[in-house]
Short mmCIF file of C-alpha atoms in Angstrom, two decimals:
data_model
loop_
_atom_site.label_atom_id
_atom_site.label_comp_id
_atom_site.label_asym_id
_atom_site.label_seq_id
_atom_site.Cartn_x
_atom_site.Cartn_y
_atom_site.Cartn_z
CA MET A 944 -21.85 18.27 25.17
CA GLU A 945 -18.46 17.26 26.48
CA LEU A 946 -18.28 13.91 28.23
CA ARG A 947 -15.50 13.80 30.80
CA LEU A 948 -14.28 10.25 31.13
CA LEU A 949 -12.35 8.40 33.79
CA HIS A 950 -10.89 5.21 32.33
CA HIS A 951 -10.54 1.89 34.08
CA ARG A 952 -9.19 -1.31 32.67
CA SER A 953 -11.94 -3.88 32.51
CA SER A 954 -11.12 -7.06 34.37
CA ILE A 955 -13.37 -8.84 31.89
CA LEU A 956 -11.20 -7.74 29.00
CA SER A 957 -7.96 -8.45 30.86
CA GLY A 958 -9.09 -12.01 31.53
CA SER A 959 -9.20 -12.01 35.32
CA MET A 960 -12.87 -12.98 35.24
CA PRO A 961 -14.76 -14.88 32.53
CA PHE A 962 -17.41 -12.94 30.63
CA LEU A 963 -19.96 -15.60 31.57
CA ALA A 964 -19.89 -19.33 31.97
CA PRO A 965 -20.74 -20.97 28.63
CA CYS A 966 -24.50 -20.96 28.32
CA GLN A 967 -27.28 -20.05 25.95
CA TYR A 968 -26.95 -16.34 26.69
CA CYS A 969 -23.32 -16.07 25.61
CA GLU A 970 -24.19 -17.32 22.16
CA ARG A 971 -27.61 -15.83 21.71
CA TYR A 972 -26.78 -12.39 23.09
CA LYS A 973 -23.16 -12.09 22.05
CA PRO A 974 -22.50 -8.32 21.76
CA ARG A 975 -21.98 -6.99 18.27
CA PRO A 976 -20.59 -3.42 18.24
CA ASN A 977 -21.32 -2.95 14.53
CA ILE A 978 -25.02 -3.57 14.15
CA ARG A 979 -26.43 -3.25 10.67
CA ILE A 980 -29.64 -1.26 10.71
CA MET A 981 -32.25 -3.07 8.65
CA GLU A 982 -35.93 -2.64 7.99
CA ARG A 983 -37.93 -3.07 11.19
CA ARG A 984 -38.94 -6.67 11.42
CA CYS A 985 -39.39 -9.14 14.20
CA LEU A 986 -39.79 -12.85 14.75
CA TRP A 987 -42.53 -14.39 16.83
CA ARG A 988 -41.77 -17.55 18.74
CA LEU A 989 -44.77 -19.71 18.04
CA SER A 990 -46.10 -22.58 20.09
CA ARG A 991 -45.04 -25.12 17.51
CA GLY A 992 -41.44 -24.01 17.86
CA GLU A 993 -41.28 -22.65 14.36
CA ARG A 994 -40.63 -19.01 13.56
CA ARG A 995 -42.57 -16.89 11.13
CA ARG A 996 -41.56 -13.48 10.00
CA LEU A 997 -43.97 -10.67 10.77
CA SER A 998 -43.35 -7.13 9.57
CA GLN A 999 -44.67 -4.24 11.64
CA PRO A 1000 -47.24 -2.89 11.76
CA CYS A 1001 -49.73 -5.71 11.38
CA GLY A 1002 -53.06 -4.32 10.30
CA HIS A 1003 -54.98 -7.32 9.07
CA GLY A 1004 -58.73 -7.27 9.17
CA VAL A 1005 -60.96 -9.53 11.24
CA ARG A 1006 -63.94 -11.48 9.90
CA CYS A 1007 -67.21 -9.76 10.71
CA ALA A 1008 -69.89 -11.73 12.56
CA ASP A 1009 -72.36 -11.13 9.72
CA GLY A 1010 -69.98 -12.53 7.12
CA GLY A 1011 -69.01 -9.14 5.74
CA HIS A 1012 -65.80 -8.29 3.95
CA LYS A 1013 -62.73 -9.57 5.68
CA GLU A 1014 -59.07 -10.14 5.11
CA GLU A 1015 -57.83 -13.58 6.10
CA LEU A 1016 -56.03 -13.69 9.46
CA THR A 1017 -52.46 -14.93 9.39
CA ALA A 1018 -51.14 -17.42 11.92
CA SER A 1019 -49.26 -14.61 13.64
CA ASP A 1020 -52.45 -12.61 14.03
CA LYS A 1021 -54.19 -15.55 15.63
CA GLU A 1022 -51.32 -16.00 18.05
CA LEU A 1023 -51.38 -12.32 18.87
CA MET A 1024 -55.09 -12.36 19.59
CA ASP A 1025 -54.69 -15.34 21.93
CA ALA A 1026 -51.71 -13.91 23.82
CA CYS A 1027 -51.89 -12.58 27.36
CA VAL A 1028 -48.23 -11.58 27.56
CA ILE A 1029 -45.81 -10.35 24.93
CA TYR A 1030 -42.23 -9.82 26.01
CA SER A 1031 -38.87 -9.11 24.48
CA VAL A 1032 -35.33 -9.50 25.76
CA ALA A 1033 -32.39 -7.12 25.29
CA PRO A 1034 -29.94 -8.03 28.07
CA ALA A 1035 -26.92 -5.92 27.00
CA MET A 1036 -24.42 -8.68 27.70
CA GLY A 1037 -21.46 -6.49 26.75
CA HIS A 1038 -22.50 -3.64 29.05
CA ASN A 1039 -21.07 -4.88 32.31
CA GLN A 1040 -18.72 -3.98 35.13
CA VAL A 1041 -17.47 -6.63 37.53
CA SER A 1042 -19.15 -6.50 40.96
CA HIS A 1043 -21.48 -3.71 39.84
CA PRO A 1044 -25.11 -4.25 40.95
CA GLU A 1045 -26.45 -3.33 37.50
CA SER A 1046 -24.74 -6.28 35.84
CA HIS A 1047 -25.25 -8.47 32.77
CA LEU A 1048 -26.56 -11.26 35.02
CA ARG A 1049 -29.87 -9.54 35.70
CA VAL A 1050 -31.90 -10.29 32.57
CA PRO A 1051 -30.56 -13.86 32.14
CA ALA A 1052 -31.60 -14.56 35.75
CA ILE A 1053 -35.12 -13.45 34.87
CA VAL A 1054 -35.24 -15.56 31.71
CA ASP A 1055 -33.93 -18.59 33.63
CA ALA A 1056 -36.67 -18.14 36.23
CA LEU A 1057 -39.35 -17.81 33.55
CA ASN A 1058 -38.18 -21.02 31.96
CA GLU A 1059 -37.87 -22.81 35.29
CA MET A 1060 -41.43 -21.82 36.20
CA LYS A 1061 -42.70 -22.66 32.70
CA LEU A 1062 -43.87 -19.14 31.93
CA THR A 1063 -42.35 -18.76 28.46
CA SER A 1064 -43.77 -19.47 25.01
CA LYS A 1065 -41.98 -22.83 25.01
CA PHE A 1066 -44.37 -24.05 27.70
CA ARG A 1067 -47.38 -21.77 27.30
CA GLY A 1068 -47.95 -21.81 23.57
CA SER A 1069 -49.88 -18.84 22.27
CA GLU A 1070 -50.55 -17.41 25.75
CA VAL A 1071 -47.01 -16.04 25.93
CA LEU A 1072 -45.22 -14.59 22.91
CA GLU A 1073 -41.61 -13.53 22.68
CA LEU A 1074 -40.82 -10.72 20.28
CA GLN A 1075 -37.36 -11.32 18.86
CA ASN A 1076 -34.85 -9.33 16.86
CA ALA A 1077 -36.45 -5.93 17.45
CA LYS A 1078 -34.78 -3.15 15.54
CA PRO A 1079 -32.49 -0.82 17.54
CA ALA A 1080 -33.89 2.65 18.09
CA LEU A 1081 -32.86 5.30 15.59
CA VAL A 1082 -31.16 8.53 16.60
CA ASP A 1083 -34.41 10.29 15.67
CA ASP A 1084 -36.16 8.23 18.34
CA ILE A 1085 -33.58 9.14 20.98
CA ILE A 1086 -33.57 12.88 20.24
CA SER A 1087 -37.28 12.99 20.99
CA VAL A 1088 -36.10 12.95 24.62
CA HIS A 1089 -32.33 13.52 24.71
CA ALA A 1090 -30.06 16.27 23.43
CA ARG A 1091 -28.33 15.50 20.14
CA ALA A 1092 -25.01 16.66 21.61
CA TYR A 1093 -25.25 14.02 24.33
CA ILE A 1094 -25.99 11.26 21.83
CA SER A 1095 -23.10 12.16 19.53
CA GLY A 1096 -20.76 12.58 22.49
CA LEU A 1097 -21.66 9.16 23.85
CA GLU A 1098 -21.16 7.54 20.46
CA LYS A 1099 -17.69 9.08 20.19
CA ALA A 1100 -16.85 7.92 23.70
CA MET A 1101 -17.22 4.31 22.54
CA GLU A 1102 -13.84 4.59 20.83
CA LYS A 1103 -12.19 5.34 24.17
CA ALA A 1104 -14.17 2.54 25.79
CA SER A 1105 -12.86 0.15 23.15
CA GLU A 1106 -9.29 1.16 23.96
CA LYS A 1107 -9.53 1.36 27.73
CA GLY A 1108 -12.10 -1.27 28.64
CA ILE A 1109 -14.55 0.46 30.95
CA ILE A 1110 -15.07 4.20 31.18
CA HIS A 1111 -16.94 6.08 33.88
CA ILE A 1112 -18.81 9.23 32.99
CA GLU A 1113 -17.98 11.84 35.59
CA GLY A 1114 -20.79 13.90 37.06
CA SER A 1115 -23.56 11.49 36.07
CA GLY A 1116 -23.74 9.33 39.16
CA PRO A 1117 -22.36 5.79 39.15
CA THR A 1118 -22.74 5.27 35.40
CA TYR A 1119 -20.24 3.21 33.43
CA ALA A 1120 -19.89 2.38 29.75
CA THR A 1121 -18.14 -0.27 27.67
CA GLN A 1122 -17.49 -0.44 23.95
CA THR A 1123 -20.94 -1.94 23.32
CA THR A 1124 -22.93 0.41 25.58
CA PHE A 1125 -24.12 2.77 22.84
CA GLN A 1126 -25.44 0.07 20.52
CA GLU A 1127 -26.94 -1.98 23.34
CA SER A 1128 -28.69 1.11 24.71
CA LEU A 1129 -30.17 1.67 21.25
CA ALA A 1130 -31.28 -1.98 21.31
CA ALA A 1131 -32.97 -1.51 24.69
CA ALA A 1132 -34.87 1.58 23.56
CA GLY A 1133 -35.78 -0.10 20.27
CA THR A 1134 -37.14 -3.12 22.09
CA GLY A 1135 -39.47 -0.89 24.09
CA ILE A 1136 -40.63 0.84 20.92
CA ALA A 1137 -41.29 -2.52 19.20
CA LEU A 1138 -43.40 -3.71 22.13
CA VAL A 1139 -45.44 -0.51 22.08
CA ASP A 1140 -46.02 -1.07 18.35
CA SER A 1141 -47.08 -4.68 18.96
CA VAL A 1142 -49.44 -3.93 21.83
CA VAL A 1143 -51.04 -1.03 19.98
CA ASN A 1144 -51.47 -3.14 16.84
CA ALA A 1145 -52.93 -5.97 18.92
CA SER A 1146 -55.45 -3.55 20.43
CA LYS A 1147 -56.77 -2.91 16.92
CA ILE A 1148 -57.72 -6.56 16.41
CA SER A 1149 -58.53 -7.60 19.98
CA ARG A 1150 -60.47 -6.09 22.83
CA ASP A 1151 -58.07 -7.72 25.27
CA PRO A 1152 -54.55 -7.21 23.87
CA PRO A 1153 -51.52 -8.74 25.58
CA THR A 1154 -49.58 -6.75 28.14
CA GLY A 1155 -46.03 -6.04 27.07
CA PHE A 1156 -42.86 -6.42 29.12
CA ALA A 1157 -39.49 -5.14 27.92
CA LEU A 1158 -36.82 -7.17 29.73
CA ILE A 1159 -34.09 -4.72 28.89
CA ARG A 1160 -31.01 -3.02 30.19
CA PRO A 1161 -29.38 -0.61 30.70
CA PRO A 1162 -32.32 0.83 32.64
CA GLY A 1163 -33.50 4.31 31.74
CA HIS A 1164 -35.58 6.32 34.19
CA HIS A 1165 -32.65 8.30 35.68
CA ALA A 1166 -31.23 9.38 32.31
CA ILE A 1167 -31.87 13.11 31.99
CA PRO A 1168 -32.32 14.87 28.64
CA LYS A 1169 -28.73 16.13 28.69
CA GLY A 1170 -26.96 12.95 29.74
CA PRO A 1171 -26.77 9.60 31.54
CA MET A 1172 -27.28 9.16 35.25
CA GLY A 1173 -27.64 6.49 37.89
CA PHE A 1174 -26.89 3.34 35.82
CA CYS A 1175 -29.12 4.71 33.01
CA ILE A 1176 -28.09 5.68 29.47
CA PHE A 1177 -31.27 6.47 27.51
CA GLY A 1178 -34.76 7.07 28.93
CA ASN A 1179 -36.43 3.94 27.54
CA VAL A 1180 -39.93 4.61 28.84
CA ALA A 1181 -39.77 8.31 27.90
CA ILE A 1182 -38.67 7.46 24.35
CA ALA A 1183 -41.49 4.93 24.07
CA ALA A 1184 -43.99 7.52 25.31
CA ARG A 1185 -42.98 9.97 22.60
CA HIS A 1186 -43.13 7.16 20.03
CA ALA A 1187 -46.66 6.25 21.11
CA GLN A 1188 -47.72 9.84 20.58
CA ARG A 1189 -45.99 10.41 17.25
CA ALA A 1190 -46.35 7.02 15.56
CA HIS A 1191 -49.77 5.99 16.84
CA GLY A 1192 -51.52 9.24 17.74
CA LEU A 1193 -51.94 8.18 21.38
CA LYS A 1194 -51.93 11.68 22.80
CA ARG A 1195 -52.38 11.03 26.52
CA VAL A 1196 -49.75 8.80 28.12
CA PHE A 1197 -49.87 7.80 31.78
CA ILE A 1198 -46.52 6.68 33.21
CA ILE A 1199 -46.35 4.81 36.52
CA ASP A 1200 -42.89 4.42 38.07
CA PHE A 1201 -42.74 2.09 41.08
CA ASP A 1202 -38.95 1.78 41.23
CA VAL A 1203 -37.56 2.43 44.72
CA HIS A 1204 -35.64 5.42 43.34
CA HIS A 1205 -37.29 8.49 41.87
CA GLY A 1206 -37.39 8.48 38.06
CA ASN A 1207 -35.90 11.95 37.80
CA GLY A 1208 -35.07 11.59 34.11
CA THR A 1209 -38.65 10.82 33.11
CA ASN A 1210 -39.84 13.49 35.51
CA ASP A 1211 -37.64 16.14 33.87
CA ALA A 1212 -38.46 15.08 30.30
CA PHE A 1213 -42.19 15.76 30.73
CA TYR A 1214 -42.31 18.32 33.56
CA ASP A 1215 -44.04 20.92 31.39
CA ASP A 1216 -46.00 18.54 29.17
CA PRO A 1217 -49.78 18.51 29.71
CA ASP A 1218 -50.27 15.29 27.74
CA ILE A 1219 -48.01 12.98 29.74
CA PHE A 1220 -48.87 12.27 33.36
CA PHE A 1221 -45.86 11.03 35.33
CA LEU A 1222 -46.54 9.41 38.70
CA SER A 1223 -43.73 8.04 40.85
CA THR A 1224 -43.70 6.13 44.12
CA HIS A 1225 -40.23 5.88 45.65
CA GLN A 1226 -38.42 5.80 48.97
CA ASP A 1227 -38.18 9.23 50.52
CA GLY A 1228 -34.60 10.50 50.66
CA SER A 1229 -33.19 7.81 48.36
CA TYR A 1230 -31.02 8.42 45.30
CA PRO A 1231 -31.04 10.87 43.56
CA GLY A 1232 -32.79 12.96 46.22
CA THR A 1233 -35.45 14.34 43.89
CA GLY A 1234 -39.16 13.59 43.64
CA LYS A 1235 -40.54 15.74 46.46
CA ILE A 1236 -44.27 15.85 46.88
CA HIS A 1237 -44.49 19.54 45.99
CA GLU A 1238 -42.94 18.91 42.54
CA VAL A 1239 -46.12 18.81 40.45
CA GLY A 1240 -45.01 20.10 37.05
CA THR A 1241 -44.68 23.57 35.60
CA GLY A 1242 -46.33 25.73 32.96
CA ASN A 1243 -48.85 23.81 30.89
CA GLY A 1244 -47.73 20.63 32.62
CA GLU A 1245 -48.56 21.79 36.12
CA GLY A 1246 -50.67 19.10 37.75
CA LYS A 1247 -49.41 16.34 35.43
CA THR A 1248 -46.59 15.20 37.71
CA LEU A 1249 -47.26 13.51 41.02
CA ASN A 1250 -44.42 12.33 43.25
CA LEU A 1251 -45.26 10.16 46.24
CA PRO A 1252 -42.16 9.65 48.43
CA LEU A 1253 -42.77 6.71 50.79
CA PRO A 1254 -41.00 6.61 54.15
CA GLY A 1255 -38.45 3.87 54.75
CA GLY A 1256 -40.07 0.63 55.84
CA SER A 1257 -43.18 1.08 53.70
CA GLY A 1258 -44.42 -2.17 52.28
CA ASP A 1259 -47.41 -4.03 50.90
CA ILE A 1260 -50.12 -2.22 52.86
CA SER A 1261 -48.66 1.20 52.07
CA MET A 1262 -48.36 0.52 48.36
CA ARG A 1263 -51.82 -0.99 48.03
CA THR A 1264 -53.30 2.00 49.87
CA VAL A 1265 -51.50 4.51 47.67
CA PHE A 1266 -52.52 2.62 44.54
CA ASP A 1267 -56.19 2.35 45.42
CA GLU A 1268 -56.64 5.82 46.89
CA ILE A 1269 -54.38 7.94 44.70
CA ILE A 1270 -53.04 6.23 41.56
CA VAL A 1271 -56.40 4.89 40.40
CA PRO A 1272 -58.28 8.22 40.81
CA CYS A 1273 -55.48 10.11 39.05
CA ALA A 1274 -55.46 7.66 36.14
CA GLN A 1275 -59.24 7.75 35.86
CA ARG A 1276 -59.31 11.52 35.76
CA PHE A 1277 -56.44 11.74 33.25
CA ASN A 1278 -58.11 9.12 31.03
CA PRO A 1279 -54.99 7.94 29.17
CA ASP A 1280 -54.67 6.39 25.73
CA ILE A 1281 -51.87 4.07 26.93
CA ILE A 1282 -50.19 3.20 30.23
CA LEU A 1283 -46.43 2.71 30.41
CA VAL A 1284 -44.73 1.38 33.54
CA SER A 1285 -41.20 1.85 34.81
CA ALA A 1286 -41.06 -1.46 36.64
CA GLY A 1287 -38.29 -1.36 39.20
CA TYR A 1288 -38.04 -4.34 41.56
CA ASP A 1289 -35.54 -2.78 43.96
CA ALA A 1290 -38.21 -1.87 46.53
CA HIS A 1291 -38.24 -5.56 47.46
CA VAL A 1292 -37.37 -6.21 51.09
CA LEU A 1293 -34.38 -8.33 49.99
CA ASP A 1294 -32.91 -5.74 47.64
CA PRO A 1295 -29.58 -4.31 48.87
CA LEU A 1296 -29.94 -0.75 47.55
CA ALA A 1297 -32.91 0.55 49.51
CA ASN A 1298 -35.08 0.14 52.58
CA LEU A 1299 -38.66 -0.60 51.58
CA GLN A 1300 -40.56 -3.81 52.32
CA PHE A 1301 -42.27 -4.76 49.08
CA THR A 1302 -42.66 -8.48 48.54
CA THR A 1303 -43.18 -10.70 45.53
CA GLY A 1304 -46.87 -10.50 46.38
CA THR A 1305 -46.75 -6.70 46.23
CA TYR A 1306 -45.46 -6.82 42.67
CA TYR A 1307 -48.09 -9.38 41.70
CA ALA A 1308 -50.81 -7.05 43.00
CA LEU A 1309 -49.31 -4.05 41.21
CA ALA A 1310 -49.10 -5.91 37.90
CA SER A 1311 -52.63 -7.28 38.20
CA ASN A 1312 -54.14 -3.93 39.16
CA ILE A 1313 -52.27 -1.96 36.48
CA ARG A 1314 -53.34 -4.43 33.81
CA GLN A 1315 -56.94 -4.11 34.97
CA LEU A 1316 -56.66 -0.32 35.02
CA ALA A 1317 -55.40 -0.37 31.42
CA LYS A 1318 -58.30 -2.58 30.35
CA GLU A 1319 -60.79 -0.18 31.90
CA LEU A 1320 -59.24 3.07 30.68
CA CYS A 1321 -57.32 2.55 27.44
CA GLY A 1322 -58.31 -0.67 25.73
CA GLY A 1323 -55.70 -2.75 27.55
CA ARG A 1324 -52.72 -0.91 26.03
CA CYS A 1325 -49.97 -1.31 28.61
CA VAL A 1326 -46.23 -1.98 28.45
CA PHE A 1327 -43.82 -2.58 31.36
CA PHE A 1328 -40.15 -1.60 31.16
CA LEU A 1329 -37.56 -3.17 33.44
CA GLU A 1330 -35.74 -0.64 35.60
CA GLY A 1331 -34.02 -1.59 38.89
CA GLY A 1332 -33.80 -4.76 40.93
CA TYR A 1333 -30.43 -6.03 42.13
CA ASN A 1334 -31.06 -9.12 44.22
CA LEU A 1335 -31.22 -11.68 41.43
CA LYS A 1336 -33.58 -14.03 43.25
CA SER A 1337 -36.12 -11.44 44.36
CA LEU A 1338 -35.90 -9.78 40.95
CA SER A 1339 -36.47 -12.96 38.96
CA TYR A 1340 -39.23 -14.30 41.22
CA SER A 1341 -41.04 -10.95 41.23
CA VAL A 1342 -40.93 -10.63 37.44
CA ALA A 1343 -42.17 -14.21 37.16
CA ASP A 1344 -45.10 -13.36 39.44
CA THR A 1345 -45.74 -10.30 37.28
CA PHE A 1346 -46.12 -12.67 34.33
CA ARG A 1347 -48.57 -14.76 36.37
CA ALA A 1348 -50.62 -11.62 37.02
CA PHE A 1349 -50.72 -10.88 33.29
CA LEU A 1350 -51.86 -14.45 32.67
CA GLY A 1351 -54.60 -14.16 35.28
CA GLU A 1352 -53.11 -16.96 37.36
CA PRO A 1353 -52.73 -17.12 41.15
CA SER A 1354 -49.61 -15.69 42.70
CA ALA A 1355 -46.82 -18.03 43.75
CA ALA A 1356 -45.41 -15.47 46.19
CA LEU A 1357 -45.87 -17.74 49.19
CA GLU A 1358 -43.24 -20.05 47.75
CA PHE A 1359 -40.64 -17.27 47.96
CA ASP A 1360 -41.72 -14.58 50.43
CA ASN A 1361 -40.78 -14.92 54.09
CA PRO A 1362 -43.18 -12.87 56.25
CA SER A 1363 -41.01 -13.36 59.34
CA ILE A 1364 -38.42 -10.86 58.06
CA LEU A 1365 -40.97 -8.05 57.72
CA TYR A 1366 -41.50 -5.44 60.40
CA GLU A 1367 -44.30 -2.98 61.11
CA GLU A 1368 -44.87 -0.41 58.40
CA PRO A 1369 -44.89 3.33 59.25
CA LEU A 1370 -48.50 3.72 58.20
CA ASP A 1371 -48.91 6.93 60.21
CA LYS A 1372 -46.54 8.55 57.71
CA VAL A 1373 -48.21 7.11 54.64
CA CYS A 1374 -51.74 8.08 55.65
CA PRO A 1375 -51.49 11.76 54.64
CA PHE A 1376 -51.42 10.80 50.97
CA ALA A 1377 -54.64 8.78 51.17
CA PHE A 1378 -56.04 11.26 53.69
CA MET A 1379 -55.95 14.07 51.14
CA PHE A 1380 -58.18 12.01 48.86
CA ASN A 1381 -60.62 10.85 51.54
CA VAL A 1382 -60.88 13.19 54.52
CA LEU A 1383 -63.37 15.55 52.87
CA ASN A 1384 -66.53 13.73 51.92
CA PRO A 1385 -67.63 14.74 48.41
CA VAL A 1386 -71.20 15.30 49.62
CA HIS A 1387 -69.93 18.39 51.47
CA VAL A 1388 -69.14 20.01 48.14
CA LYS A 1389 -72.25 21.32 46.47
CA LYS A 1390 -73.13 19.43 43.32
CA GLY A 1391 -73.28 21.31 40.08
CA ILE A 1392 -70.58 23.91 40.74
CA PRO A 1393 -68.50 24.22 37.56
CA PHE A 1394 -64.93 23.28 38.43
CA PHE A 1395 -62.07 24.01 36.06
CA LYS A 1396 -64.44 24.13 33.09
CA ASN A 1397 -62.79 27.24 31.56
CA GLN A 1398 -65.51 29.57 32.82
CA THR A 1399 -64.50 33.04 33.95
CA ASP A 1400 -65.38 34.28 37.41
CA ASP A 1401 -67.96 36.58 35.83
CA GLU A 1402 -69.66 33.67 34.09
CA CYS A 1403 -69.75 31.62 37.28
CA PRO A 1404 -69.01 33.75 40.36
CA ARG A 1405 -69.35 30.77 42.70
CA THR A 1406 -66.45 28.89 41.12
CA LYS A 1407 -63.64 30.90 42.67
CA THR A 1408 -65.28 30.98 46.09
CA ALA A 1409 -66.04 27.26 46.15
CA THR A 1410 -62.55 26.37 44.97
CA ALA A 1411 -60.89 28.61 47.52
CA ALA A 1412 -63.03 27.21 50.32
CA LEU A 1413 -62.18 23.67 49.27
CA TYR A 1414 -58.46 24.36 49.25
CA ILE A 1415 -58.51 26.19 52.58
CA CYS A 1416 -60.49 23.40 54.20
CA SER A 1417 -58.20 20.68 52.89
CA TYR A 1418 -55.14 22.75 53.76
CA LYS A 1419 -56.19 23.25 57.40
CA ALA A 1420 -57.26 19.62 57.78
CA PHE A 1421 -54.00 18.39 56.32
CA GLN A 1422 -51.99 20.66 58.63
CA LEU A 1423 -53.84 19.39 61.68
CA TYR A 1424 -53.41 15.80 60.60
CA LEU A 1425 -49.68 16.19 60.06
CA ALA A 1426 -49.27 17.79 63.47
CA SER A 1427 -51.26 15.06 65.21
CA GLN A 1428 -49.36 12.24 63.51
CA HIS A 1429 -45.89 13.81 63.73
CA CYS A 1430 -45.32 13.22 60.02
CA GLY A 1431 -41.91 14.81 59.85
CA PHE A 1432 -41.24 14.13 56.20
CA LEU A 1433 -44.21 16.32 55.20
CA ALA A 1434 -44.79 18.53 58.23
CA GLY A 1435 -41.58 20.40 57.45
CA TYR A 1436 -43.37 22.19 54.63
CA GLY A 1437 -45.48 24.00 57.24
CA SER A 1438 -47.53 26.83 55.79
CA SER A 1439 -45.19 27.41 52.87
CA PRO A 1440 -46.32 28.12 49.30
CA ALA A 1441 -45.17 24.60 48.46
CA MET A 1442 -47.64 23.21 50.98
CA GLU A 1443 -50.42 25.28 49.45
CA LYS A 1444 -49.56 23.87 46.02
CA ILE A 1445 -49.58 20.31 47.38
CA THR A 1446 -53.00 20.59 48.96
CA ALA A 1447 -54.47 22.42 46.01
CA PHE A 1448 -53.18 19.84 43.55
CA LEU A 1449 -54.20 16.75 45.51
CA ALA A 1450 -57.57 18.16 46.47
CA SER A 1451 -58.37 19.18 42.92
CA TYR A 1452 -57.66 15.74 41.51
CA TYR A 1453 -59.99 14.07 43.95
CA PHE A 1454 -62.87 16.52 43.85
CA ILE A 1455 -62.84 17.61 40.24
CA SER A 1456 -65.01 14.69 39.11
CA CYS A 1457 -67.71 15.20 41.72
CA CYS A 1458 -67.91 18.97 41.25
CA SER A 1459 -68.46 18.96 37.50
#
């Protein structure tokens, strides 16, 4: 793959703006272009302030209640069993462009807020663990999602970035690169992989493992298999999903993306994969213009992609409705082995890059509900990955409230949110999503009819008729509802084949459980 580059002299390198005011981040996260790849190891920050080395994976036994054979727990194991949150930081301090919204200030702002609100291991002891010094991802990890030609081309482009300062990759959206971008993108992907390893290992020794949060950049959900896009270099959550499958045998991965922009890269990576369910909520019509409701996957993966474009102005009520009425039933039916989350905080009402009305309280509810969903469905295995969020205050406060949700503590959203700036949500345009899962009462569908159980029509002649009747009924009802509510963003599909696919897909996911 040929990467066409437009070079710009970095004002950071020319000295017109300091890299960062002297602080802990400059020293701790000083970029190092030549990173020596070593055996995967990590350091846990313990409550006593000391650090103990823990090699992955940790597979120590636990003492049986009846006094049976056991292997003595290490201090790190005990900390891991007590933890509610495990997080890791890869802020990519060298990957930065002056005045760009996706800047090197984002992750430090989050860490500052966590410290200010006493939500780190320094203040919380074993409740909160920080995974340090995670190994960068290997090329073999990246090629599980991205083309090898893209990876080698990006690595070669670092030489030009070193000479010219900042380069912009033409044709990939507003994506820039510096001389450290390649290595820091490997570090971000590796951090996500290490957290998946830790959470999965914790689930083997605890019924309530900690929820992971990768505080990383560059973000990843726009990066397509063939190249970067929209601030994103490598698909961090997609790479982690493949790692969970290959390294841990977790076949079924459920990915929730609540960034304000559609995660087109993740969408494309798994569009034909029956074992990875990708569900995205995003603002309708926002960058990159993908993620239409009729895009439900293809081939064996048809029905394993669900895009829910929310109209501008949607907020807390809309998101809670969509979560309760659609996301939860889809997750329950899919029955995942692990849940991964592309956690974008740019749907916040204060964020400058979109027009939704999420609040800090919305993100607290999402985090709390997703954690609970993971506990119910997949043994608590759940890892969040930072995506967007460009107002530093709303980003840092919302992530801090996400930590509170993981800890099971009350939200502090009232200290930050200002309800007076919110306006009425367009609920009449959000209702069709929930409507498709609720308008037809399950009691109207005869119990006992085999539904998608691999029977042929000859074996069960009622199956085809019942299914067709269900789809036609839901289709007609949905059409009438759209017309009555003037839902322009969906009504435009009319009686097209796309509309038929939408109604069939949504109806099947709701009724499949009560017809089997």
